[in-house]
PDB file of C-alpha atoms in Angstrom:
ATOM      1  CA  MET D 328       0.000   0.000   0.000  1.00  0.00           C
ATOM      2  CA  GLU D 329       1.572   3.336  -1.057  1.00  0.00           C
ATOM      3  CA  PRO D 330       1.798   6.164   1.579  1.00  0.00           C
ATOM      4  CA  LEU D 331      -0.548   9.086   1.276  1.00  0.00           C
ATOM      5  CA  PRO D 332       0.840  12.334  -0.222  1.00  0.00           C
ATOM      6  CA  LEU D 333       0.373  14.095   3.151  1.00  0.00           C
ATOM      7  CA  GLN D 334       2.528  11.483   4.938  1.00  0.00           C
ATOM      8  CA  VAL D 335       5.293  11.876   2.326  1.00  0.00           C
ATOM      9  CA  GLU D 336       5.287  15.656   2.711  1.00  0.00           C
ATOM     10  CA  THR D 337       5.432  15.358   6.527  1.00  0.00           C
ATOM     11  CA  LYS D 338       8.397  12.969   6.317  1.00  0.00           C
ATOM     12  CA  ARG D 339      10.174  15.324   3.939  1.00  0.00           C
ATOM     13  CA  LYS D 340       9.679  18.275   6.318  1.00  0.00           C
ATOM     14  CA  LEU D 341      10.891  16.218   9.296  1.00  0.00           C
ATOM     15  CA  HIS D 342      13.970  15.185   7.329  1.00  0.00           C
ATOM     16  CA  VAL D 343      14.687  18.814   6.401  1.00  0.00           C
ATOM     17  CA  LEU D 344      14.250  19.941  10.023  1.00  0.00           C
ATOM     18  CA  SER D 345      16.493  17.127  11.275  1.00  0.00           C
ATOM     19  CA  TYR D 346      19.193  18.043   8.745  1.00  0.00           C
ATOM     20  CA  ALA D 347      18.945  21.736   9.638  1.00  0.00           C
ATOM     21  CA  SER D 348      19.186  20.955  13.346  1.00  0.00           C
ATOM     22  CA  THR D 349      22.237  18.746  12.831  1.00  0.00           C
ATOM     23  CA  LYS D 350      23.911  21.373  10.654  1.00  0.00           C
ATOM     24  CA  LYS D 351      23.132  24.080  13.224  1.00  0.00           C
ATOM     25  CA  ARG D 352      24.728  21.999  16.005  1.00  0.00           C
ATOM     26  CA  SER D 353      27.749  21.397  13.786  1.00  0.00           C
ATOM     27  CA  ASP D 354      28.072  25.129  13.052  1.00  0.00           C
ATOM     28  CA  TYR D 355      27.870  25.957  16.762  1.00  0.00           C
ATOM     29  CA  LEU D 356      30.487  23.300  17.540  1.00  0.00           C
ATOM     30  CA  TRP D 357      32.929  24.679  14.972  1.00  0.00           C
ATOM     31  CA  ALA D 358      32.266  28.219  16.160  1.00  0.00           C
ATOM     32  CA  TYR D 359      33.141  27.249  19.742  1.00  0.00           C
ATOM     33  CA  ILE D 360      36.253  25.416  18.532  1.00  0.00           C
ATOM     34  CA  MET D 361      37.394  28.488  16.600  1.00  0.00           C
ATOM     35  CA  ILE D 362      36.982  30.916  19.510  1.00  0.00           C
ATOM     36  CA  ALA D 363      38.297  28.449  22.104  1.00  0.00           C
ATOM     37  CA  PRO D 364      41.978  29.588  21.849  1.00  0.00           C
ATOM     38  CA  THR D 365      40.954  33.213  22.375  1.00  0.00           C
ATOM     39  CA  MET D 366      38.636  32.344  25.272  1.00  0.00           C
ATOM     40  CA  ILE D 367      41.320  30.197  26.918  1.00  0.00           C
ATOM     41  CA  GLY D 368      43.852  32.998  26.463  1.00  0.00           C
ATOM     42  CA  LEU D 369      41.450  35.546  27.961  1.00  0.00           C
ATOM     43  CA  PHE D 370      40.820  33.351  30.958  1.00  0.00           C
ATOM     44  CA  VAL D 371      44.453  32.362  31.573  1.00  0.00           C
ATOM     45  CA  PHE D 372      46.090  35.742  30.931  1.00  0.00           C
ATOM     46  CA  TYR D 373      43.342  38.204  31.935  1.00  0.00           C
ATOM     47  CA  LEU D 374      40.442  36.833  33.998  1.00  0.00           C
ATOM     48  CA  TRP D 375      42.432  34.505  36.257  1.00  0.00           C
ATOM     49  CA  PRO D 376      45.126  37.122  37.079  1.00  0.00           C
ATOM     50  CA  MET D 377      42.318  39.631  37.687  1.00  0.00           C
ATOM     51  CA  LEU D 378      40.639  37.292  40.174  1.00  0.00           C
ATOM     52  CA  GLN D 379      43.986  36.568  41.830  1.00  0.00           C
ATOM     53  CA  THR D 380      44.774  40.281  42.103  1.00  0.00           C
ATOM     54  CA  PHE D 381      41.404  40.925  43.721  1.00  0.00           C
ATOM     55  CA  TYR D 382      42.066  38.144  46.260  1.00  0.00           C
ATOM     56  CA  PHE D 383      45.632  39.296  46.964  1.00  0.00           C
ATOM     57  CA  SER D 384      44.387  42.824  47.652  1.00  0.00           C
ATOM     58  CA  PHE D 385      43.099  41.455  50.966  1.00  0.00           C
ATOM     59  CA  THR D 386      46.439  39.905  51.926  1.00  0.00           C
ATOM     60  CA  GLU D 387      49.797  40.943  53.324  1.00  0.00           C
ATOM     61  CA  TRP D 388      52.914  39.391  51.857  1.00  0.00           C
ATOM     62  CA  GLY D 389      55.970  38.341  53.782  1.00  0.00           C
ATOM     63  CA  ALA D 390      59.311  36.871  52.877  1.00  0.00           C
ATOM     64  CA  PHE D 391      59.649  33.756  50.682  1.00  0.00           C
ATOM     65  CA  GLY D 392      56.293  34.349  48.959  1.00  0.00           C
ATOM     66  CA  THR D 393      54.094  33.725  51.993  1.00  0.00           C
ATOM     67  CA  TYR D 394      50.977  35.807  52.641  1.00  0.00           C
ATOM     68  CA  GLU D 395      48.148  36.091  55.108  1.00  0.00           C
ATOM     69  CA  TRP D 396      44.571  37.407  54.997  1.00  0.00           C
ATOM     70  CA  ILE D 397      44.263  40.912  56.522  1.00  0.00           C
ATOM     71  CA  GLY D 398      40.820  41.965  55.320  1.00  0.00           C
ATOM     72  CA  LEU D 399      40.389  45.617  54.298  1.00  0.00           C
ATOM     73  CA  LYS D 400      43.636  46.923  55.823  1.00  0.00           C
ATOM     74  CA  ASN D 401      45.237  47.570  52.425  1.00  0.00           C
ATOM     75  CA  TYR D 402      42.249  49.671  51.384  1.00  0.00           C
ATOM     76  CA  THR D 403      42.115  51.655  54.635  1.00  0.00           C
ATOM     77  CA  ARG D 404      45.860  52.215  54.307  1.00  0.00           C
ATOM     78  CA  MET D 405      45.211  54.014  51.019  1.00  0.00           C
ATOM     79  CA  LEU D 406      43.305  56.779  52.801  1.00  0.00           C
ATOM     80  CA  SER D 407      46.505  58.041  54.442  1.00  0.00           C
ATOM     81  CA  ASP D 408      48.952  57.225  51.650  1.00  0.00           C
ATOM     82  CA  VAL D 409      50.437  60.525  50.443  1.00  0.00           C
ATOM     83  CA  ASN D 410      52.288  58.831  47.588  1.00  0.00           C
ATOM     84  CA  LEU D 411      49.031  57.368  46.249  1.00  0.00           C
ATOM     85  CA  LEU D 412      47.369  60.779  46.231  1.00  0.00           C
ATOM     86  CA  GLN D 413      50.397  62.286  44.514  1.00  0.00           C
ATOM     87  CA  SER D 414      50.418  59.527  41.887  1.00  0.00           C
ATOM     88  CA  PHE D 415      46.716  60.127  41.204  1.00  0.00           C
ATOM     89  CA  LYS D 416      47.453  63.842  40.836  1.00  0.00           C
ATOM     90  CA  ASN D 417      50.322  63.129  38.421  1.00  0.00           C
ATOM     91  CA  THR D 418      48.176  60.717  36.417  1.00  0.00           C
ATOM     92  CA  GLY D 419      45.354  63.266  36.305  1.00  0.00           C
ATOM     93  CA  ILE D 420      47.680  65.963  34.934  1.00  0.00           C
ATOM     94  CA  TYR D 421      49.035  63.482  32.410  1.00  0.00           C
ATOM     95  CA  ILE D 422      45.497  62.614  31.252  1.00  0.00           C
ATOM     96  CA  LEU D 423      44.344  66.243  31.082  1.00  0.00           C
ATOM     97  CA  PHE D 424      47.147  67.065  28.668  1.00  0.00           C
ATOM     98  CA  THR D 425      47.700  63.912  26.638  1.00  0.00           C
ATOM     99  CA  VAL D 426      44.104  62.904  25.884  1.00  0.00           C
ATOM    100  CA  PRO D 427      42.518  66.185  24.639  1.00  0.00           C
ATOM    101  CA  LEU D 428      45.707  67.557  23.097  1.00  0.00           C
ATOM    102  CA  GLY D 429      46.636  64.203  21.573  1.00  0.00           C
ATOM    103  CA  ILE D 430      43.176  63.831  19.991  1.00  0.00           C
ATOM    104  CA  PHE D 431      43.206  67.420  18.694  1.00  0.00           C
ATOM    105  CA  LEU D 432      46.633  67.066  17.075  1.00  0.00           C
ATOM    106  CA  SER D 433      45.774  63.625  15.662  1.00  0.00           C
ATOM    107  CA  ILE D 434      42.607  64.994  14.019  1.00  0.00           C
ATOM    108  CA  LEU D 435      44.550  67.963  12.667  1.00  0.00           C
ATOM    109  CA  VAL D 436      47.241  65.731  11.140  1.00  0.00           C
ATOM    110  CA  ALA D 437      44.640  63.282   9.789  1.00  0.00           C
ATOM    111  CA  VAL D 438      42.680  66.089   8.096  1.00  0.00           C
ATOM    112  CA  LEU D 439      45.860  67.502   6.540  1.00  0.00           C
ATOM    113  CA  LEU D 440      47.011  64.089   5.323  1.00  0.00           C
ATOM    114  CA  ASN D 441      43.555  63.380   3.908  1.00  0.00           C
ATOM    115  CA  GLN D 442      44.070  66.132   1.336  1.00  0.00           C
ATOM    116  CA  LYS D 443      45.400  65.554  -2.158  1.00  0.00           C
ATOM    117  CA  ILE D 444      48.976  66.699  -1.643  1.00  0.00           C
ATOM    118  CA  LYS D 445      52.264  65.339  -2.923  1.00  0.00           C
ATOM    119  CA  GLY D 446      54.132  62.925  -0.697  1.00  0.00           C
ATOM    120  CA  THR D 447      51.112  61.947   1.394  1.00  0.00           C
ATOM    121  CA  THR D 448      52.329  58.376   1.785  1.00  0.00           C
ATOM    122  CA  ILE D 449      55.728  59.551   3.001  1.00  0.00           C
ATOM    123  CA  TYR D 450      54.183  61.901   5.552  1.00  0.00           C
ATOM    124  CA  ARG D 451      51.837  59.184   6.817  1.00  0.00           C
ATOM    125  CA  THR D 452      54.789  56.812   7.194  1.00  0.00           C
ATOM    126  CA  LEU D 453      56.827  59.402   9.073  1.00  0.00           C
ATOM    127  CA  TYR D 454      53.990  60.105  11.501  1.00  0.00           C
ATOM    128  CA  PHE D 455      53.402  56.384  12.058  1.00  0.00           C
ATOM    129  CA  LEU D 456      57.066  55.516  12.644  1.00  0.00           C
ATOM    130  CA  PRO D 457      56.985  56.241  16.420  1.00  0.00           C
ATOM    131  CA  VAL D 458      54.138  53.732  16.772  1.00  0.00           C
ATOM    132  CA  ILE D 459      56.239  50.843  15.474  1.00  0.00           C
ATOM    133  CA  THR D 460      59.297  51.957  17.430  1.00  0.00           C
ATOM    134  CA  MET D 461      59.946  50.378  20.804  1.00  0.00           C
ATOM    135  CA  PRO D 462      58.986  52.705  23.674  1.00  0.00           C
ATOM    136  CA  ALA D 463      62.369  52.044  25.270  1.00  0.00           C
ATOM    137  CA  ALA D 464      64.147  53.313  22.146  1.00  0.00           C
ATOM    138  CA  ILE D 465      61.923  56.411  22.047  1.00  0.00           C
ATOM    139  CA  ALA D 466      62.615  57.072  25.710  1.00  0.00           C
ATOM    140  CA  MET D 467      66.385  56.752  25.262  1.00  0.00           C
ATOM    141  CA  VAL D 468      66.438  59.134  22.289  1.00  0.00           C
ATOM    142  CA  TRP D 469      64.326  61.747  24.077  1.00  0.00           C
ATOM    143  CA  LYS D 470      66.381  61.316  27.220  1.00  0.00           C
ATOM    144  CA  TRP D 471      69.389  62.358  25.184  1.00  0.00           C
ATOM    145  CA  LEU D 472      67.497  65.269  23.608  1.00  0.00           C
ATOM    146  CA  TYR D 473      66.427  66.447  27.066  1.00  0.00           C
ATOM    147  CA  ASN D 474      69.890  66.117  28.586  1.00  0.00           C
ATOM    148  CA  SER D 475      70.659  69.408  30.305  1.00  0.00           C
ATOM    149  CA  ASP D 476      74.425  69.258  29.672  1.00  0.00           C
ATOM    150  CA  PHE D 477      74.801  68.006  26.113  1.00  0.00           C
ATOM    151  CA  GLY D 478      71.227  67.540  24.853  1.00  0.00           C
ATOM    152  CA  LEU D 479      70.090  68.938  21.513  1.00  0.00           C
ATOM    153  CA  LEU D 480      67.237  71.046  22.910  1.00  0.00           C
ATOM    154  CA  ASN D 481      69.370  73.060  25.299  1.00  0.00           C
ATOM    155  CA  TYR D 482      72.052  73.349  22.620  1.00  0.00           C
ATOM    156  CA  LEU D 483      69.551  74.932  20.216  1.00  0.00           C
ATOM    157  CA  LEU D 484      68.182  77.202  22.937  1.00  0.00           C
ATOM    158  CA  SER D 485      71.705  78.462  23.627  1.00  0.00           C
ATOM    159  CA  PHE D 486      71.788  79.974  20.109  1.00  0.00           C
ATOM    160  CA  ILE D 487      69.063  82.442  21.074  1.00  0.00           C
ATOM    161  CA  GLY D 488      70.551  83.164  24.479  1.00  0.00           C
ATOM    162  CA  ILE D 489      68.238  80.956  26.533  1.00  0.00           C
ATOM    163  CA  GLU D 490      69.625  78.689  29.192  1.00  0.00           C
ATOM    164  CA  GLY D 491      67.764  75.424  28.877  1.00  0.00           C
ATOM    165  CA  PRO D 492      66.022  73.994  31.934  1.00  0.00           C
ATOM    166  CA  GLN D 493      66.666  70.686  33.654  1.00  0.00           C
ATOM    167  CA  TRP D 494      64.054  68.883  31.590  1.00  0.00           C
ATOM    168  CA  LEU D 495      64.019  65.569  33.479  1.00  0.00           C
ATOM    169  CA  THR D 496      65.353  66.472  36.903  1.00  0.00           C
ATOM    170  CA  ASN D 497      63.390  69.610  37.714  1.00  0.00           C
ATOM    171  CA  PRO D 498      60.276  68.445  39.678  1.00  0.00           C
ATOM    172  CA  ASN D 499      58.213  71.261  38.166  1.00  0.00           C
ATOM    173  CA  ILE D 500      59.069  70.407  34.546  1.00  0.00           C
ATOM    174  CA  ALA D 501      59.803  66.675  34.356  1.00  0.00           C
ATOM    175  CA  LEU D 502      56.181  65.534  34.096  1.00  0.00           C
ATOM    176  CA  TYR D 503      55.466  67.967  31.260  1.00  0.00           C
ATOM    177  CA  SER D 504      58.595  66.805  29.437  1.00  0.00           C
ATOM    178  CA  ILE D 505      57.252  63.245  29.550  1.00  0.00           C
ATOM    179  CA  ILE D 506      53.803  64.436  28.457  1.00  0.00           C
ATOM    180  CA  ALA D 507      55.336  66.031  25.346  1.00  0.00           C
ATOM    181  CA  VAL D 508      57.001  62.736  24.413  1.00  0.00           C
ATOM    182  CA  ALA D 509      53.788  60.788  25.021  1.00  0.00           C
ATOM    183  CA  ILE D 510      51.755  63.115  22.792  1.00  0.00           C
ATOM    184  CA  TRP D 511      54.382  63.016  20.042  1.00  0.00           C
ATOM    185  CA  SER D 512      54.611  59.215  20.070  1.00  0.00           C
ATOM    186  CA  GLY D 513      50.830  58.710  20.159  1.00  0.00           C
ATOM    187  CA  ILE D 514      49.811  60.964  17.265  1.00  0.00           C
ATOM    188  CA  GLY D 515      50.604  58.385  14.566  1.00  0.00           C
ATOM    189  CA  TYR D 516      48.363  55.634  15.972  1.00  0.00           C
ATOM    190  CA  ASN D 517      45.348  57.906  16.469  1.00  0.00           C
ATOM    191  CA  MET D 518      46.004  59.591  13.133  1.00  0.00           C
ATOM    192  CA  VAL D 519      45.522  56.296  11.283  1.00  0.00           C
ATOM    193  CA  ILE D 520      42.193  55.690  13.039  1.00  0.00           C
ATOM    194  CA  PHE D 521      40.955  59.210  12.298  1.00  0.00           C
ATOM    195  CA  LEU D 522      42.155  58.926   8.717  1.00  0.00           C
ATOM    196  CA  SER D 523      40.071  55.796   8.180  1.00  0.00           C
ATOM    197  CA  GLY D 524      37.092  57.601   9.717  1.00  0.00           C
ATOM    198  CA  LEU D 525      37.554  60.595   7.431  1.00  0.00           C
ATOM    199  CA  GLN D 526      37.737  58.404   4.345  1.00  0.00           C
ATOM    200  CA  GLY D 527      34.464  56.758   5.357  1.00  0.00           C
ATOM    201  CA  ILE D 528      32.534  60.049   5.143  1.00  0.00           C
ATOM    202  CA  PRO D 529      30.617  60.195   1.818  1.00  0.00           C
ATOM    203  CA  LYS D 530      31.887  62.868  -0.584  1.00  0.00           C
ATOM    204  CA  THR D 531      28.319  63.746  -1.523  1.00  0.00           C
ATOM    205  CA  TYR D 532      27.874  65.640   1.759  1.00  0.00           C
ATOM    206  CA  TYR D 533      30.776  67.947   0.914  1.00  0.00           C
ATOM    207  CA  GLU D 534      29.574  68.388  -2.687  1.00  0.00           C
ATOM    208  CA  ALA D 535      26.080  69.356  -1.531  1.00  0.00           C
ATOM    209  CA  ALA D 536      27.495  71.754   1.093  1.00  0.00           C
ATOM    210  CA  GLU D 537      29.790  73.320  -1.493  1.00  0.00           C
ATOM    211  CA  MET D 538      26.859  73.911  -3.804  1.00  0.00           C
ATOM    212  CA  ASP D 539      25.098  75.677  -0.930  1.00  0.00           C
ATOM    213  CA  GLY D 540      28.094  77.970  -0.520  1.00  0.00           C
ATOM    214  CA  ALA D 541      29.642  76.432   2.610  1.00  0.00           C
ATOM    215  CA  GLY D 542      33.349  77.080   3.160  1.00  0.00           C
ATOM    216  CA  PRO D 543      36.011  74.619   4.407  1.00  0.00           C
ATOM    217  CA  VAL D 544      35.671  75.708   8.029  1.00  0.00           C
ATOM    218  CA  THR D 545      31.883  75.373   7.986  1.00  0.00           C
ATOM    219  CA  MET D 546      32.105  71.955   6.340  1.00  0.00           C
ATOM    220  CA  PHE D 547      34.626  70.823   8.955  1.00  0.00           C
ATOM    221  CA  PHE D 548      32.440  71.779  11.911  1.00  0.00           C
ATOM    222  CA  LYS D 549      29.072  70.897  10.343  1.00  0.00           C
ATOM    223  CA  ILE D 550      29.988  67.702   8.468  1.00  0.00           C
ATOM    224  CA  THR D 551      33.395  66.332   9.373  1.00  0.00           C
ATOM    225  CA  LEU D 552      33.306  66.612  13.152  1.00  0.00           C
ATOM    226  CA  PRO D 553      29.739  65.265  13.640  1.00  0.00           C
ATOM    227  CA  LEU D 554      30.334  62.301  11.323  1.00  0.00           C
ATOM    228  CA  LEU D 555      33.717  61.687  12.915  1.00  0.00           C
ATOM    229  CA  SER D 556      32.298  61.751  16.439  1.00  0.00           C
ATOM    230  CA  PRO D 557      32.000  57.904  16.776  1.00  0.00           C
ATOM    231  CA  VAL D 558      35.708  57.622  15.958  1.00  0.00           C
ATOM    232  CA  ILE D 559      36.559  60.446  18.377  1.00  0.00           C
ATOM    233  CA  PHE D 560      34.554  58.662  21.058  1.00  0.00           C
ATOM    234  CA  PHE D 561      36.411  55.378  20.452  1.00  0.00           C
ATOM    235  CA  VAL D 562      39.815  57.084  20.489  1.00  0.00           C
ATOM    236  CA  SER D 563      38.946  59.038  23.636  1.00  0.00           C
ATOM    237  CA  ILE D 564      38.060  55.841  25.509  1.00  0.00           C
ATOM    238  CA  MET D 565      41.189  54.013  24.382  1.00  0.00           C
ATOM    239  CA  SER D 566      43.405  57.042  25.028  1.00  0.00           C
ATOM    240  CA  LEU D 567      41.987  57.529  28.506  1.00  0.00           C
ATOM    241  CA  ILE D 568      42.516  53.899  29.461  1.00  0.00           C
ATOM    242  CA  GLY D 569      46.037  54.000  28.014  1.00  0.00           C
ATOM    243  CA  ALA D 570      46.801  57.237  29.869  1.00  0.00           C
ATOM    244  CA  PHE D 571      45.772  55.676  33.176  1.00  0.00           C
ATOM    245  CA  GLN D 572      48.305  52.916  32.516  1.00  0.00           C
ATOM    246  CA  PHE D 573      51.291  55.025  31.483  1.00  0.00           C
ATOM    247  CA  PHE D 574      54.506  53.678  32.910  1.00  0.00           C
ATOM    248  CA  ASP D 575      57.262  52.962  30.408  1.00  0.00           C
ATOM    249  CA  LEU D 576      58.387  56.550  29.767  1.00  0.00           C
ATOM    250  CA  ILE D 577      58.682  57.263  33.489  1.00  0.00           C
ATOM    251  CA  PHE D 578      60.557  54.028  34.063  1.00  0.00           C
ATOM    252  CA  MET D 579      63.032  54.729  31.263  1.00  0.00           C
ATOM    253  CA  MET D 580      63.469  58.497  31.497  1.00  0.00           C
ATOM    254  CA  ILE D 581      63.352  59.307  35.213  1.00  0.00           C
ATOM    255  CA  SER D 582      66.178  58.076  37.396  1.00  0.00           C
ATOM    256  CA  LYS D 583      65.236  56.145  40.546  1.00  0.00           C
ATOM    257  CA  SER D 584      67.193  58.635  42.634  1.00  0.00           C
ATOM    258  CA  SER D 585      65.884  61.729  40.841  1.00  0.00           C
ATOM    259  CA  THR D 586      64.192  64.418  42.885  1.00  0.00           C
ATOM    260  CA  ALA D 587      61.565  64.601  40.124  1.00  0.00           C
ATOM    261  CA  LEU D 588      60.406  61.030  40.636  1.00  0.00           C
ATOM    262  CA  GLU D 589      57.769  61.931  43.226  1.00  0.00           C
ATOM    263  CA  ASN D 590      56.225  64.503  40.885  1.00  0.00           C
ATOM    264  CA  THR D 591      56.189  62.165  37.888  1.00  0.00           C
ATOM    265  CA  GLN D 592      55.310  58.724  39.175  1.00  0.00           C
ATOM    266  CA  SER D 593      51.950  57.458  37.971  1.00  0.00           C
ATOM    267  CA  ILE D 594      49.550  55.018  39.618  1.00  0.00           C
ATOM    268  CA  VAL D 595      50.973  52.125  37.629  1.00  0.00           C
ATOM    269  CA  TYR D 596      54.509  53.148  38.561  1.00  0.00           C
ATOM    270  CA  LEU D 597      53.487  53.180  42.223  1.00  0.00           C
ATOM    271  CA  PHE D 598      51.989  49.721  41.726  1.00  0.00           C
ATOM    272  CA  TYR D 599      55.306  48.557  40.231  1.00  0.00           C
ATOM    273  CA  GLN D 600      57.249  49.967  43.165  1.00  0.00           C
ATOM    274  CA  HIS D 601      55.150  48.143  45.745  1.00  0.00           C
ATOM    275  CA  ALA D 602      54.847  44.900  43.788  1.00  0.00           C
ATOM    276  CA  PHE D 603      58.398  44.383  42.524  1.00  0.00           C
ATOM    277  CA  VAL D 604      60.693  46.671  44.541  1.00  0.00           C
ATOM    278  CA  LEU D 605      59.208  46.733  48.038  1.00  0.00           C
ATOM    279  CA  ASN D 606      57.681  43.220  47.871  1.00  0.00           C
ATOM    280  CA  ASP D 607      54.436  44.699  49.152  1.00  0.00           C
ATOM    281  CA  LYS D 608      52.278  42.720  46.756  1.00  0.00           C
ATOM    282  CA  GLY D 609      49.086  42.884  48.799  1.00  0.00           C
ATOM    283  CA  TYR D 610      49.041  46.682  48.764  1.00  0.00           C
ATOM    284  CA  ALA D 611      50.091  46.678  45.100  1.00  0.00           C
ATOM    285  CA  ALA D 612      47.112  44.455  44.299  1.00  0.00           C
ATOM    286  CA  ALA D 613      44.819  46.880  46.138  1.00  0.00           C
ATOM    287  CA  ILE D 614      46.208  49.740  44.017  1.00  0.00           C
ATOM    288  CA  ALA D 615      45.521  47.708  40.868  1.00  0.00           C
ATOM    289  CA  VAL D 616      41.934  47.036  41.969  1.00  0.00           C
ATOM    290  CA  LEU D 617      41.425  50.725  42.756  1.00  0.00           C
ATOM    291  CA  LEU D 618      42.763  51.655  39.317  1.00  0.00           C
ATOM    292  CA  LEU D 619      40.401  49.158  37.686  1.00  0.00           C
ATOM    293  CA  VAL D 620      37.427  50.622  39.546  1.00  0.00           C
ATOM    294  CA  VAL D 621      38.368  54.196  38.601  1.00  0.00           C
ATOM    295  CA  ILE D 622      38.742  53.251  34.919  1.00  0.00           C
ATOM    296  CA  LEU D 623      35.417  51.396  34.983  1.00  0.00           C
ATOM    297  CA  ILE D 624      33.591  54.370  36.530  1.00  0.00           C
ATOM    298  CA  ILE D 625      35.037  56.862  34.038  1.00  0.00           C
ATOM    299  CA  THR D 626      34.303  54.532  31.104  1.00  0.00           C
ATOM    300  CA  VAL D 627      30.690  54.140  32.244  1.00  0.00           C
ATOM    301  CA  ILE D 628      30.387  57.934  32.480  1.00  0.00           C
ATOM    302  CA  GLN D 629      31.824  58.252  28.978  1.00  0.00           C
ATOM    303  CA  MET D 630      29.353  55.671  27.658  1.00  0.00           C
ATOM    304  CA  ALA D 631      26.469  57.538  29.270  1.00  0.00           C
ATOM    305  CA  LEU D 632      27.546  60.954  27.968  1.00  0.00           C
ATOM    306  CA  GLN D 633      28.144  59.755  24.413  1.00  0.00           C
ATOM    307  CA  LYS D 634      24.418  60.074  23.649  1.00  0.00           C
ATOM    308  CA  LYS D 635      24.756  63.845  23.914  1.00  0.00           C
ATOM    309  CA  TRP D 636      27.502  64.344  21.331  1.00  0.00           C
ATOM    310  CA  VAL D 637      28.159  61.182  19.285  1.00  0.00           C
ATOM    311  CA  HIS D 638      26.268  60.913  15.978  1.00  0.00           C
ATOM    312  CA  TYR D 639      26.002  57.450  14.449  1.00  0.00           C
ATOM    313  CA  ASP D 640      23.945  58.475  11.392  1.00  0.00           C
TER     314      ASP D 640
END
């Protein structure tokens, strides 16, 4: 007896559904296999150390790697730590200068290099060179430039009768000397991001504005900046997080015995001192947790405020 047409159609649909379900499971399996190395890396190198750091922030370390639980003592100790307050002040000054000024100069360079001028590729390469140069090499070169006895900057200033300052040893100047290097070395990276954002803006907007009689300045503030605002927002978040973690230039350019060290050390440098010089790993872990919380709070504020000035259309 032959099956009814309805039974054949039902079997066909069930077969199709079964095949689709099997294929979907297979796709999910392969997807998990593909992202497994990244997930394992995130857990081993980021999440697990983060959990350990949080636990160690409640401990006090002794000799030979031993430690004991002390509760909130490391956090209460922060309230009277003058060095911590000073490092927050130094980091705040560093952020106030490097983030806004770095973004402004990066946009300026990106806009200039987005024009049809000769040698654009060479200029872009020159601006990007500091990004692919090791920070230690940059620090050593600038340390020589800043040298008060035989550095190039003071040598050039002597031609116009100016006695150059102690760029890296004067407590009132050293931090700003480092800020200048940080801005210079960071322009290339942000410039590339802004350049890609600029090239993603449709030319038709500029053509329509030009037909309406808008000048370059008007087009920049009415078209370029609003459409570039998502990129500016991204760069501001990344720059702020990076600025909170600045360490290498201080480590390489400021001597451990320099009188300017107190006025230049950042939060991360203070963390390094406690963790690897003073063997005070419990307090260092508490500093790291505090830094994480501060960055999280500021990032959340940035995410909330973006609705007021970032245009995604």
